[in-house]
PDB file of C-alpha atoms in Angstrom:
ATOM      1  CA  GLU N  26       0.000   0.000   0.000  1.00 53.00           C
ATOM      2  CA  GLU N  27       2.909   2.386   0.595  1.00 44.00           C
ATOM      3  CA  TYR N  28       3.967   1.819  -2.993  1.00 41.00           C
ATOM      4  CA  LEU N  29       0.440   2.600  -4.208  1.00 42.00           C
ATOM      5  CA  LYS N  30       0.519   5.914  -2.347  1.00 42.00           C
ATOM      6  CA  GLN N  31       3.698   6.828  -4.189  1.00 44.00           C
ATOM      7  CA  ARG N  32       2.271   5.631  -7.492  1.00 42.00           C
ATOM      8  CA  ALA N  33      -0.926   7.637  -7.006  1.00 42.00           C
ATOM      9  CA  ASN N  34       1.067  10.831  -6.603  1.00 45.00           C
ATOM     10  CA  GLU N  35       3.160  10.354  -9.739  1.00 44.00           C
ATOM     11  CA  GLY N  36       2.280  12.180 -12.936  1.00 40.00           C
ATOM     12  CA  THR N  37      -0.629  14.446 -13.657  1.00 36.00           C
ATOM     13  CA  THR N  38      -4.204  13.300 -13.902  1.00 36.00           C
ATOM     14  CA  ALA N  39      -6.283  14.484 -16.785  1.00 37.00           C
ATOM     15  CA  ALA N  40      -9.288  16.547 -15.811  1.00 36.00           C
ATOM     16  CA  SER N  41     -12.598  14.767 -16.253  1.00 39.00           C
ATOM     17  CA  ALA N  42     -15.117  15.937 -18.796  1.00 42.00           C
ATOM     18  CA  PRO N  43     -18.705  15.031 -19.627  1.00 41.00           C
ATOM     19  CA  THR N  44     -19.029  12.244 -22.167  1.00 46.00           C
ATOM     20  CA  ALA N  45     -19.135  13.873 -25.575  1.00 45.00           C
ATOM     21  CA  PRO N  46     -21.217  12.564 -28.483  1.00 39.00           C
ATOM     22  CA  PRO N  47     -19.253   9.960 -30.404  1.00 41.00           C
ATOM     23  CA  LYS N  48     -17.167  11.310 -33.264  1.00 42.00           C
ATOM     24  CA  PRO N  49     -16.262   9.552 -36.511  1.00 38.00           C
ATOM     25  CA  ILE N  50     -13.336   7.217 -36.091  1.00 40.00           C
ATOM     26  CA  ALA N  51     -10.339   8.529 -38.000  1.00 38.00           C
ATOM     27  CA  GLU N  52      -6.797   7.469 -38.726  1.00 41.00           C
ATOM     28  CA  GLY N  53      -3.909   9.408 -37.190  1.00 47.00           C
ATOM     29  CA  ASP N  54      -0.163   9.065 -37.644  1.00 65.00           C
ATOM     30  CA  PHE N  55      -0.576   5.289 -37.788  1.00 85.00           C
ATOM     31  CA  ASP N  56      -3.359   3.504 -39.637  1.00 93.00           C
ATOM     32  CA  ALA N  57      -6.188   2.658 -37.231  1.00 96.00           C
ATOM     33  CA  THR N  58      -7.335  -0.356 -39.204  1.00 96.00           C
ATOM     34  CA  ALA N  59      -3.803  -1.771 -39.278  1.00 96.00           C
ATOM     35  CA  ALA N  60      -3.389  -1.124 -35.547  1.00 97.00           C
ATOM     36  CA  ILE N  61      -6.561  -3.000 -34.599  1.00 98.00           C
ATOM     37  CA  ALA N  62      -5.681  -5.798 -37.017  1.00 97.00           C
ATOM     38  CA  ALA N  63      -2.283  -6.220 -35.333  1.00 97.00           C
ATOM     39  CA  MET N  64      -3.923  -6.301 -31.908  1.00 98.00           C
ATOM     40  CA  GLU N  65      -6.502  -8.795 -33.161  1.00 97.00           C
ATOM     41  CA  THR N  66      -3.787 -11.113 -34.474  1.00 97.00           C
ATOM     42  CA  SER N  67      -1.934 -10.942 -31.165  1.00 98.00           C
ATOM     43  CA  GLN N  68      -5.095 -11.487 -29.147  1.00 98.00           C
ATOM     44  CA  THR N  69      -6.136 -14.485 -31.237  1.00 97.00           C
ATOM     45  CA  LYS N  70      -2.803 -16.099 -30.368  1.00 97.00           C
ATOM     46  CA  THR N  71      -3.247 -15.195 -26.684  1.00 98.00           C
ATOM     47  CA  VAL N  72      -6.674 -16.830 -26.533  1.00 98.00           C
ATOM     48  CA  GLY N  73      -5.271 -19.819 -28.406  1.00 97.00           C
ATOM     49  CA  ASP N  74      -2.539 -20.162 -25.775  1.00 98.00           C
ATOM     50  CA  ILE N  75      -5.191 -20.031 -23.056  1.00 98.00           C
ATOM     51  CA  ALA N  76      -7.275 -22.701 -24.789  1.00 97.00           C
ATOM     52  CA  ALA N  77      -4.210 -24.940 -25.183  1.00 97.00           C
ATOM     53  CA  ALA N  78      -3.397 -24.659 -21.474  1.00 97.00           C
ATOM     54  CA  ILE N  79      -7.000 -25.035 -20.242  1.00 96.00           C
ATOM     55  CA  PRO N  80      -8.429 -28.166 -21.918  1.00 93.00           C
ATOM     56  CA  ASP N  81     -12.007 -27.602 -20.715  1.00 93.00           C
ATOM     57  CA  LEU N  82     -12.211 -24.126 -22.287  1.00 96.00           C
ATOM     58  CA  ALA N  83     -14.953 -24.357 -24.898  1.00 96.00           C
ATOM     59  CA  PRO N  84     -16.339 -21.922 -27.486  1.00 97.00           C
ATOM     60  CA  LYS N  85     -19.805 -20.467 -26.993  1.00 97.00           C
ATOM     61  CA  PRO N  86     -21.066 -20.138 -30.576  1.00 97.00           C
ATOM     62  CA  ASP N  87     -24.488 -18.847 -29.546  1.00 96.00           C
ATOM     63  CA  GLN N  88     -22.810 -15.789 -27.985  1.00 97.00           C
ATOM     64  CA  SER N  89     -20.121 -15.300 -30.633  1.00 98.00           C
ATOM     65  CA  TYR N  90     -20.141 -13.164 -33.789  1.00 98.00           C
ATOM     66  CA  ALA N  91     -18.099 -13.412 -36.957  1.00 97.00           C
ATOM     67  CA  LYS N  92     -17.297 -10.288 -38.975  1.00 96.00           C
ATOM     68  CA  ASN N  93     -19.759 -11.309 -41.664  1.00 95.00           C
ATOM     69  CA  ASP N  94     -22.663 -11.796 -39.242  1.00 96.00           C
ATOM     70  CA  GLY N  95     -23.812  -8.195 -39.670  1.00 96.00           C
ATOM     71  CA  PHE N  96     -23.052  -7.036 -36.125  1.00 97.00           C
ATOM     72  CA  THR N  97     -21.620  -3.517 -36.448  1.00 97.00           C
ATOM     73  CA  ALA N  98     -20.710  -0.556 -34.247  1.00 97.00           C
ATOM     74  CA  MET N  99     -20.624   2.828 -35.965  1.00 96.00           C
ATOM     75  CA  ASP N 100     -20.732   0.881 -39.253  1.00 96.00           C
ATOM     76  CA  LYS N 101     -17.565  -1.018 -38.314  1.00 97.00           C
ATOM     77  CA  ALA N 102     -17.650  -4.832 -38.409  1.00 98.00           C
ATOM     78  CA  VAL N 103     -17.657  -6.557 -35.006  1.00 98.00           C
ATOM     79  CA  SER N 104     -15.997  -9.879 -34.225  1.00 98.00           C
ATOM     80  CA  LEU N 105     -16.522 -11.543 -30.834  1.00 98.00           C
ATOM     81  CA  GLN N 106     -15.308 -15.012 -29.933  1.00 98.00           C
ATOM     82  CA  ALA N 107     -16.814 -16.123 -26.623  1.00 98.00           C
ATOM     83  CA  SER N 108     -15.739 -19.082 -24.514  1.00 97.00           C
ATOM     84  CA  ASP N 109     -15.883 -20.473 -21.005  1.00 97.00           C
ATOM     85  CA  ALA N 110     -14.609 -23.393 -18.948  1.00 94.00           C
ATOM     86  CA  PRO N 111     -17.356 -24.814 -16.726  1.00 86.00           C
ATOM     87  CA  GLY N 112     -15.050 -27.599 -15.527  1.00 81.00           C
ATOM     88  CA  PRO N 113     -12.164 -27.519 -13.034  1.00 84.00           C
ATOM     89  CA  ALA N 114     -10.576 -24.373 -14.508  1.00 88.00           C
ATOM     90  CA  ASN N 115     -13.832 -22.530 -13.718  1.00 91.00           C
ATOM     91  CA  VAL N 116     -13.436 -19.659 -16.181  1.00 96.00           C
ATOM     92  CA  ALA N 117     -16.829 -17.994 -16.282  1.00 95.00           C
ATOM     93  CA  TRP N 118     -16.380 -15.910 -19.433  1.00 97.00           C
ATOM     94  CA  ILE N 119     -13.820 -14.937 -22.052  1.00 98.00           C
ATOM     95  CA  SER N 120     -14.676 -12.311 -24.666  1.00 98.00           C
ATOM     96  CA  ASP N 121     -12.181 -11.848 -27.509  1.00 98.00           C
ATOM     97  CA  LEU N 122     -13.646  -8.703 -29.113  1.00 98.00           C
ATOM     98  CA  SER N 123     -12.619  -6.612 -32.095  1.00 98.00           C
ATOM     99  CA  VAL N 124     -14.279  -3.697 -33.908  1.00 98.00           C
ATOM    100  CA  ASP N 125     -12.537  -2.924 -37.199  1.00 97.00           C
ATOM    101  CA  GLY N 126     -10.375   0.178 -36.929  1.00 97.00           C
ATOM    102  CA  ALA N 127     -11.791   1.075 -33.522  1.00 98.00           C
ATOM    103  CA  LEU N 128     -11.575  -1.421 -30.651  1.00 98.00           C
ATOM    104  CA  SER N 129      -9.638  -4.433 -29.429  1.00 98.00           C
ATOM    105  CA  SER N 130     -10.691  -5.901 -26.091  1.00 98.00           C
ATOM    106  CA  LEU N 131     -10.052  -9.005 -24.008  1.00 98.00           C
ATOM    107  CA  THR N 132     -12.314  -9.686 -21.037  1.00 98.00           C
ATOM    108  CA  ILE N 133     -11.820 -12.633 -18.678  1.00 98.00           C
ATOM    109  CA  PHE N 134     -14.088 -13.319 -15.706  1.00 97.00           C
ATOM    110  CA  ASN N 135     -13.287 -16.211 -13.407  1.00 95.00           C
ATOM    111  CA  GLY N 136     -15.765 -18.466 -11.667  1.00 92.00           C
ATOM    112  CA  PRO N 137     -16.139 -18.680  -7.878  1.00 92.00           C
ATOM    113  CA  LEU N 138     -13.943 -21.737  -7.390  1.00 91.00           C
ATOM    114  CA  SER N 139     -10.661 -19.773  -7.380  1.00 92.00           C
ATOM    115  CA  ASP N 140      -9.323 -16.388  -6.294  1.00 94.00           C
ATOM    116  CA  VAL N 141      -7.615 -15.642  -9.648  1.00 96.00           C
ATOM    117  CA  PRO N 142      -8.176 -12.001 -10.657  1.00 98.00           C
ATOM    118  CA  HIS N 143     -10.450 -10.985 -13.499  1.00 98.00           C
ATOM    119  CA  LEU N 144      -8.597  -9.437 -16.449  1.00 98.00           C
ATOM    120  CA  ILE N 145      -9.700  -6.523 -18.638  1.00 98.00           C
ATOM    121  CA  GLN N 146      -7.571  -5.239 -21.542  1.00 98.00           C
ATOM    122  CA  ARG N 147      -9.038  -2.663 -23.930  1.00 98.00           C
ATOM    123  CA  CYS N 148      -7.707  -0.404 -26.714  1.00 98.00           C
ATOM    124  CA  PHE N 149      -9.998   2.138 -28.363  1.00 98.00           C
ATOM    125  CA  ILE N 150      -8.873   4.317 -31.286  1.00 97.00           C
ATOM    126  CA  ASN N 151     -10.528   7.597 -32.222  1.00 95.00           C
ATOM    127  CA  GLU N 152      -9.263  10.590 -34.213  1.00 93.00           C
ATOM    128  CA  GLY N 153      -5.624   9.564 -34.150  1.00 94.00           C
ATOM    129  CA  MET N 154      -5.615   8.870 -30.406  1.00 96.00           C
ATOM    130  CA  LEU N 155      -5.282   5.521 -28.672  1.00 97.00           C
ATOM    131  CA  HIS N 156      -7.112   5.049 -25.365  1.00 98.00           C
ATOM    132  CA  PHE N 157      -5.784   2.099 -23.365  1.00 98.00           C
ATOM    133  CA  PHE N 158      -7.234   0.421 -20.302  1.00 98.00           C
ATOM    134  CA  LEU N 159      -5.879  -2.565 -18.397  1.00 98.00           C
ATOM    135  CA  ASP N 160      -7.032  -3.921 -15.049  1.00 98.00           C
ATOM    136  CA  VAL N 161      -6.144  -7.016 -13.019  1.00 98.00           C
ATOM    137  CA  ARG N 162      -9.186  -7.020 -10.780  1.00 98.00           C
ATOM    138  CA  PRO N 163      -9.255  -8.417  -7.215  1.00 97.00           C
ATOM    139  CA  ARG N 164     -11.821 -11.066  -6.301  1.00 95.00           C
ATOM    140  CA  ALA N 165     -12.524  -9.790  -2.784  1.00 94.00           C
ATOM    141  CA  TYR N 166     -13.659  -6.374  -1.613  1.00 95.00           C
ATOM    142  CA  GLY N 167     -10.710  -4.362  -0.315  1.00 96.00           C
ATOM    143  CA  ALA N 168     -12.311  -0.894  -0.068  1.00 95.00           C
ATOM    144  CA  HIS N 169     -10.350   0.272  -3.085  1.00 94.00           C
ATOM    145  CA  ASP N 170     -13.237   2.583  -3.948  1.00 94.00           C
ATOM    146  CA  LEU N 171     -12.511   4.440  -0.688  1.00 94.00           C
ATOM    147  CA  ARG N 172      -8.847   5.035  -1.505  1.00 92.00           C
ATOM    148  CA  THR N 173      -7.878   8.686  -1.547  1.00 89.00           C
ATOM    149  CA  ALA N 174      -5.865  10.356  -4.316  1.00 84.00           C
ATOM    150  CA  ASP N 175      -2.704  10.073  -2.180  1.00 86.00           C
ATOM    151  CA  GLY N 176      -3.159   6.314  -1.716  1.00 87.00           C
ATOM    152  CA  ASN N 177      -4.578   6.204   1.817  1.00 91.00           C
ATOM    153  CA  TYR N 178      -7.431   3.987   3.018  1.00 94.00           C
ATOM    154  CA  PRO N 179      -9.872   4.632   5.877  1.00 93.00           C
ATOM    155  CA  GLY N 180      -8.939   2.844   9.101  1.00 95.00           C
ATOM    156  CA  PRO N 181     -10.877   1.316  12.001  1.00 95.00           C
ATOM    157  CA  GLU N 182     -11.782   4.768  13.335  1.00 94.00           C
ATOM    158  CA  THR N 183     -13.979   5.092  10.227  1.00 94.00           C
ATOM    159  CA  LEU N 184     -14.864   1.515   9.276  1.00 95.00           C
ATOM    160  CA  GLY N 185     -14.573  -0.311  12.593  1.00 95.00           C
ATOM    161  CA  ARG N 186     -13.482  -3.958  12.457  1.00 94.00           C
ATOM    162  CA  LYS N 187     -14.292  -4.070   8.742  1.00 95.00           C
ATOM    163  CA  ALA N 188     -11.117  -2.050   8.150  1.00 95.00           C
ATOM    164  CA  PHE N 189      -9.022  -5.075   9.137  1.00 96.00           C
ATOM    165  CA  GLU N 190     -11.029  -7.365   6.847  1.00 96.00           C
ATOM    166  CA  TYR N 191     -10.538  -4.998   3.903  1.00 95.00           C
ATOM    167  CA  SER N 192      -6.860  -4.531   4.697  1.00 96.00           C
ATOM    168  CA  GLY N 193      -6.452  -8.308   4.741  1.00 96.00           C
ATOM    169  CA  ALA N 194      -8.096  -8.592   1.324  1.00 95.00           C
ATOM    170  CA  ARG N 195      -5.714  -5.970  -0.078  1.00 96.00           C
ATOM    171  CA  LYS N 196      -2.704  -7.728   1.415  1.00 97.00           C
ATOM    172  CA  ASP N 197      -3.814 -11.071  -0.016  1.00 96.00           C
ATOM    173  CA  TYR N 198      -4.126  -9.553  -3.499  1.00 97.00           C
ATOM    174  CA  ASP N 199      -0.787  -7.737  -3.228  1.00 97.00           C
ATOM    175  CA  THR N 200       0.998 -10.895  -2.086  1.00 97.00           C
ATOM    176  CA  LYS N 201      -0.410 -13.239  -4.730  1.00 97.00           C
ATOM    177  CA  PHE N 202      -1.046 -11.070  -7.771  1.00 98.00           C
ATOM    178  CA  GLY N 203      -0.276  -7.362  -7.401  1.00 97.00           C
ATOM    179  CA  THR N 204       3.393  -8.153  -6.985  1.00 97.00           C
ATOM    180  CA  GLU N 205       6.488  -6.110  -7.717  1.00 97.00           C
ATOM    181  CA  GLU N 206       6.825  -8.062 -10.976  1.00 98.00           C
ATOM    182  CA  LEU N 207       3.434  -6.865 -12.221  1.00 98.00           C
ATOM    183  CA  ILE N 208       3.847  -3.340 -10.870  1.00 98.00           C
ATOM    184  CA  SER N 209       7.251  -2.942 -12.522  1.00 98.00           C
ATOM    185  CA  LEU N 210       5.930  -4.316 -15.810  1.00 98.00           C
ATOM    186  CA  LEU N 211       3.078  -1.804 -15.845  1.00 98.00           C
ATOM    187  CA  ASP N 212       5.158   1.189 -14.784  1.00 98.00           C
ATOM    188  CA  ASP N 213       8.103   0.409 -17.067  1.00 98.00           C
ATOM    189  CA  THR N 214       5.830  -0.076 -20.054  1.00 98.00           C
ATOM    190  CA  VAL N 215       3.889   3.141 -19.510  1.00 98.00           C
ATOM    191  CA  ALA N 216       7.198   4.989 -19.229  1.00 98.00           C
ATOM    192  CA  LYS N 217       8.144   3.795 -22.739  1.00 98.00           C
ATOM    193  CA  LEU N 218       4.969   5.120 -24.385  1.00 97.00           C
ATOM    194  CA  GLU N 219       4.948   8.386 -26.314  1.00 96.00           C
ATOM    195  CA  GLY N 220       2.773  11.349 -25.297  1.00 96.00           C
ATOM    196  CA  VAL N 221       0.875   9.657 -22.478  1.00 97.00           C
ATOM    197  CA  THR N 222      -1.941  11.406 -20.606  1.00 97.00           C
ATOM    198  CA  LYS N 223      -3.305   9.685 -17.499  1.00 95.00           C
ATOM    199  CA  ASN N 224      -7.081   9.471 -17.171  1.00 95.00           C
ATOM    200  CA  PRO N 225      -8.899   9.666 -13.804  1.00 93.00           C
ATOM    201  CA  GLY N 226      -8.112   6.796 -11.431  1.00 92.00           C
ATOM    202  CA  LEU N 227      -8.972   5.682  -7.900  1.00 91.00           C
ATOM    203  CA  GLY N 228      -9.306   8.661  -5.590  1.00 88.00           C
ATOM    204  CA  ASP N 229     -10.058  11.106  -8.418  1.00 89.00           C
ATOM    205  CA  ASP N 230     -13.342  12.980  -8.585  1.00 86.00           C
ATOM    206  CA  GLY N 231     -13.707  12.229 -12.299  1.00 87.00           C
ATOM    207  CA  LEU N 232     -14.695   8.589 -11.803  1.00 92.00           C
ATOM    208  CA  SER N 233     -18.296   7.418 -11.941  1.00 94.00           C
ATOM    209  CA  GLU N 234     -19.657   5.450  -9.004  1.00 95.00           C
ATOM    210  CA  LEU N 235     -19.583   2.218 -11.024  1.00 96.00           C
ATOM    211  CA  GLU N 236     -15.964   2.810 -12.001  1.00 96.00           C
ATOM    212  CA  LYS N 237     -15.056   3.386  -8.351  1.00 95.00           C
ATOM    213  CA  VAL N 238     -16.487   0.041  -7.213  1.00 96.00           C
ATOM    214  CA  THR N 239     -15.001  -1.986 -10.071  1.00 97.00           C
ATOM    215  CA  LEU N 240     -11.486  -0.571 -10.599  1.00 97.00           C
ATOM    216  CA  GLY N 241      -8.586  -2.565  -9.242  1.00 97.00           C
ATOM    217  CA  PRO N 242      -5.681  -0.895  -7.406  1.00 96.00           C
ATOM    218  CA  LEU N 243      -3.270  -1.252 -10.345  1.00 97.00           C
ATOM    219  CA  ALA N 244      -5.619  -0.216 -13.158  1.00 97.00           C
ATOM    220  CA  VAL N 245      -3.944   1.576 -16.078  1.00 98.00           C
ATOM    221  CA  ASP N 246      -6.127   4.113 -17.910  1.00 98.00           C
ATOM    222  CA  ILE N 247      -4.183   6.293 -20.334  1.00 98.00           C
ATOM    223  CA  SER N 248      -4.457   8.062 -23.689  1.00 97.00           C
ATOM    224  CA  MET N 249      -1.705   8.656 -26.250  1.00 97.00           C
ATOM    225  CA  PRO N 250      -1.126   9.388 -29.930  1.00 96.00           C
ATOM    226  CA  LEU N 251      -1.724   6.495 -32.300  1.00 97.00           C
ATOM    227  CA  THR N 252       1.823   5.610 -33.362  1.00 96.00           C
ATOM    228  CA  SER N 253       3.348   2.333 -34.473  1.00 95.00           C
ATOM    229  CA  GLY N 254       5.686   2.411 -31.471  1.00 96.00           C
ATOM    230  CA  ASN N 255       2.831   2.829 -29.001  1.00 97.00           C
ATOM    231  CA  VAL N 256       0.839   0.056 -30.666  1.00 97.00           C
ATOM    232  CA  ASP N 257       3.779  -2.378 -30.552  1.00 97.00           C
ATOM    233  CA  THR N 258       4.504  -1.537 -26.905  1.00 98.00           C
ATOM    234  CA  LEU N 259       0.895  -2.071 -25.854  1.00 98.00           C
ATOM    235  CA  ILE N 260       0.650  -5.353 -27.734  1.00 98.00           C
ATOM    236  CA  GLY N 261       3.706  -6.566 -25.825  1.00 98.00           C
ATOM    237  CA  LEU N 262       2.205  -5.509 -22.493  1.00 98.00           C
ATOM    238  CA  ARG N 263      -1.133  -7.154 -23.224  1.00 98.00           C
ATOM    239  CA  GLU N 264       0.563 -10.424 -24.128  1.00 98.00           C
ATOM    240  CA  LYS N 265       2.730 -10.422 -20.987  1.00 98.00           C
ATOM    241  CA  VAL N 266      -0.144  -9.670 -18.597  1.00 98.00           C
ATOM    242  CA  ALA N 267      -2.349 -12.301 -20.240  1.00 98.00           C
ATOM    243  CA  SER N 268       0.488 -14.789 -19.829  1.00 98.00           C
ATOM    244  CA  MET N 269       0.702 -13.899 -16.134  1.00 98.00           C
ATOM    245  CA  TRP N 270      -3.053 -14.433 -15.798  1.00 98.00           C
ATOM    246  CA  LEU N 271      -2.730 -17.837 -17.465  1.00 98.00           C
ATOM    247  CA  GLY N 272      -0.003 -18.794 -15.001  1.00 97.00           C
ATOM    248  CA  TRP N 273      -2.292 -17.941 -12.102  1.00 97.00           C
ATOM    249  CA  ALA N 274      -5.285 -19.703 -13.666  1.00 96.00           C
ATOM    250  CA  THR N 275      -3.357 -22.960 -14.088  1.00 96.00           C
ATOM    251  CA  ASP N 276      -1.801 -22.842 -10.598  1.00 95.00           C
ATOM    252  CA  ASP N 277      -3.772 -25.140  -8.292  1.00 91.00           C
ATOM    253  CA  SER N 278      -2.729 -23.092  -5.259  1.00 92.00           C
ATOM    254  CA  HIS N 279      -5.285 -20.444  -6.275  1.00 92.00           C
ATOM    255  CA  ALA N 280      -8.227 -22.853  -6.125  1.00 88.00           C
ATOM    256  CA  HIS N 281     -10.525 -22.471  -3.144  1.00 80.00           C
ATOM    257  CA  ARG N 282      -9.830 -25.037  -0.458  1.00 72.00           C
ATOM    258  CA  PRO N 283     -12.543 -27.561   0.516  1.00 71.00           C
ATOM    259  CA  GLY N 284     -15.018 -25.860   2.810  1.00 70.00           C
ATOM    260  CA  ALA N 285     -14.271 -22.368   1.480  1.00 71.00           C
ATOM    261  CA  PRO N 286     -17.316 -20.063   1.195  1.00 74.00           C
ATOM    262  CA  VAL N 287     -17.864 -20.620  -2.529  1.00 82.00           C
ATOM    263  CA  ASN N 288     -21.491 -19.470  -2.430  1.00 86.00           C
ATOM    264  CA  SER N 289     -20.563 -16.097  -0.927  1.00 89.00           C
ATOM    265  CA  GLN N 290     -17.874 -15.718  -3.616  1.00 90.00           C
ATOM    266  CA  TYR N 291     -20.527 -16.436  -6.245  1.00 90.00           C
ATOM    267  CA  VAL N 292     -22.841 -13.803  -4.784  1.00 91.00           C
ATOM    268  CA  TYR N 293     -20.014 -11.244  -4.703  1.00 93.00           C
ATOM    269  CA  ASP N 294     -18.898 -12.085  -8.248  1.00 94.00           C
ATOM    270  CA  THR N 295     -22.407 -11.801  -9.646  1.00 93.00           C
ATOM    271  CA  LYS N 296     -22.957  -8.325  -8.200  1.00 95.00           C
ATOM    272  CA  TYR N 297     -19.462  -7.296  -9.267  1.00 96.00           C
ATOM    273  CA  ARG N 298     -20.056  -8.380 -12.852  1.00 96.00           C
ATOM    274  CA  GLN N 299     -23.310  -6.450 -12.936  1.00 96.00           C
ATOM    275  CA  ASN N 300     -21.417  -3.336 -11.852  1.00 97.00           C
ATOM    276  CA  CYS N 301     -18.743  -4.023 -14.482  1.00 97.00           C
ATOM    277  CA  TYR N 302     -21.446  -4.213 -17.124  1.00 98.00           C
ATOM    278  CA  GLY N 303     -22.866  -0.870 -16.000  1.00 97.00           C
ATOM    279  CA  ALA N 304     -19.446   0.796 -16.138  1.00 97.00           C
ATOM    280  CA  LEU N 305     -18.728  -0.734 -19.551  1.00 98.00           C
ATOM    281  CA  LEU N 306     -22.125   0.366 -20.848  1.00 98.00           C
ATOM    282  CA  ASP N 307     -21.325   3.993 -20.032  1.00 97.00           C
ATOM    283  CA  LYS N 308     -17.937   3.642 -21.738  1.00 97.00           C
ATOM    284  CA  TYR N 309     -19.215   2.002 -24.922  1.00 98.00           C
ATOM    285  CA  VAL N 310     -22.147   4.398 -25.275  1.00 98.00           C
ATOM    286  CA  GLY N 311     -19.590   7.206 -25.133  1.00 96.00           C
ATOM    287  CA  TYR N 312     -17.530   5.476 -27.806  1.00 97.00           C
ATOM    288  CA  PHE N 313     -20.199   4.184 -30.178  1.00 97.00           C
ATOM    289  CA  GLY N 314     -23.487   5.936 -29.377  1.00 97.00           C
ATOM    290  CA  GLN N 315     -26.508   4.694 -27.421  1.00 98.00           C
ATOM    291  CA  ALA N 316     -27.798   1.889 -29.640  1.00 97.00           C
ATOM    292  CA  ASP N 317     -24.511   0.395 -30.829  1.00 98.00           C
ATOM    293  CA  GLY N 318     -22.790   0.963 -27.483  1.00 98.00           C
ATOM    294  CA  ALA N 319     -25.541  -0.784 -25.522  1.00 98.00           C
ATOM    295  CA  LYS N 320     -25.552  -3.767 -27.887  1.00 98.00           C
ATOM    296  CA  LEU N 321     -21.770  -4.075 -27.763  1.00 98.00           C
ATOM    297  CA  ALA N 322     -21.598  -3.793 -23.961  1.00 98.00           C
ATOM    298  CA  ALA N 323     -24.174  -6.554 -23.526  1.00 97.00           C
ATOM    299  CA  ALA N 324     -22.324  -8.863 -25.933  1.00 98.00           C
ATOM    300  CA  ASP N 325     -18.894  -8.165 -24.409  1.00 98.00           C
ATOM    301  CA  SER N 326     -20.082  -8.643 -20.812  1.00 97.00           C
ATOM    302  CA  GLY N 327     -21.580 -12.087 -21.334  1.00 95.00           C
ATOM    303  CA  PRO N 328     -23.952 -13.806 -18.889  1.00 91.00           C
ATOM    304  CA  LEU N 329     -24.236 -11.891 -15.633  1.00 85.00           C
ATOM    305  CA  ASP N 330     -25.251 -14.952 -13.585  1.00 73.00           C
ATOM    306  CA  GLU N 331     -22.390 -17.434 -13.115  1.00 55.00           C
ATOM    307  CA  ALA N 332     -24.420 -20.314 -11.699  1.00 47.00           C
ATOM    308  CA  TYR N 333     -23.822 -22.355 -14.832  1.00 45.00           C
ATOM    309  CA  VAL N 334     -20.120 -22.651 -13.964  1.00 46.00           C
ATOM    310  CA  GLY N 335     -20.731 -24.049 -10.535  1.00 46.00           C
ATOM    311  CA  GLY N 336     -21.156 -20.760  -8.701  1.00 38.00           C
ATOM    312  CA  GLY N 337     -24.153 -21.963  -6.715  1.00 38.00           C
ATOM    313  CA  SER N 338     -22.453 -25.027  -5.292  1.00 36.00           C
TER     314      SER N 338
END
């Protein structure tokens, strides 16, 4: 947590602004269509690596869309390959999403039988700018929404005994997942990017309520010019973080022990995913307009009830 205080104070945070009506997607210094195509190629390999390592991962054709299926966003073709693993791996949802020349996104939600973090990776391109978001999201409530801009959390004088429970959840996440390896990877990569502007994060007034309750402590939300160098750097980061997630997902030590409160984890996960959908809906409506944004957010979020992957057991 001391590191997070230091990290929160570094750099300048972009001022928040009301969501503007979506503008036509344009190409900047680097071709937007080529950039999304490169990300799509990389992401296809990433999902293939996940499928190879998790044998019970299976496609969900009824919730998938090919580019020729007629699903569009702002007249751009949408591709979404959905999958899940209802067996021992207990992956509740994977969405491998691409919108030609506009969006590349990977969403992974885990089922309640492990404590492996959810993973969100998203690149949106508009008017020569690349907007990047990455979050390795904790599976237990750690009061991250109450974190101040300087990285402090309320203590027992404010939250009573709950403060110790939340502190324990944060420590568990930091020890297992939010390690120095991940922190250094994120910070070193952002430092290599050209023309970065940081968008509002935890503790900033510019966040919506749904963003506050869904953001993880290490979330990266930045904007930068669309350049070939930035695209290549972000592709490398996305691949490395996805590989880290896969390592966690295939490590039996992260499975819940017999007798663990799986049902309460299911209840928490279900509410959390509903909040994630609400936050994503606001984001996609801002990107693609009300009708297309709402349709895309629903498709990308997948089923909001995880019972079918064993969550109710």
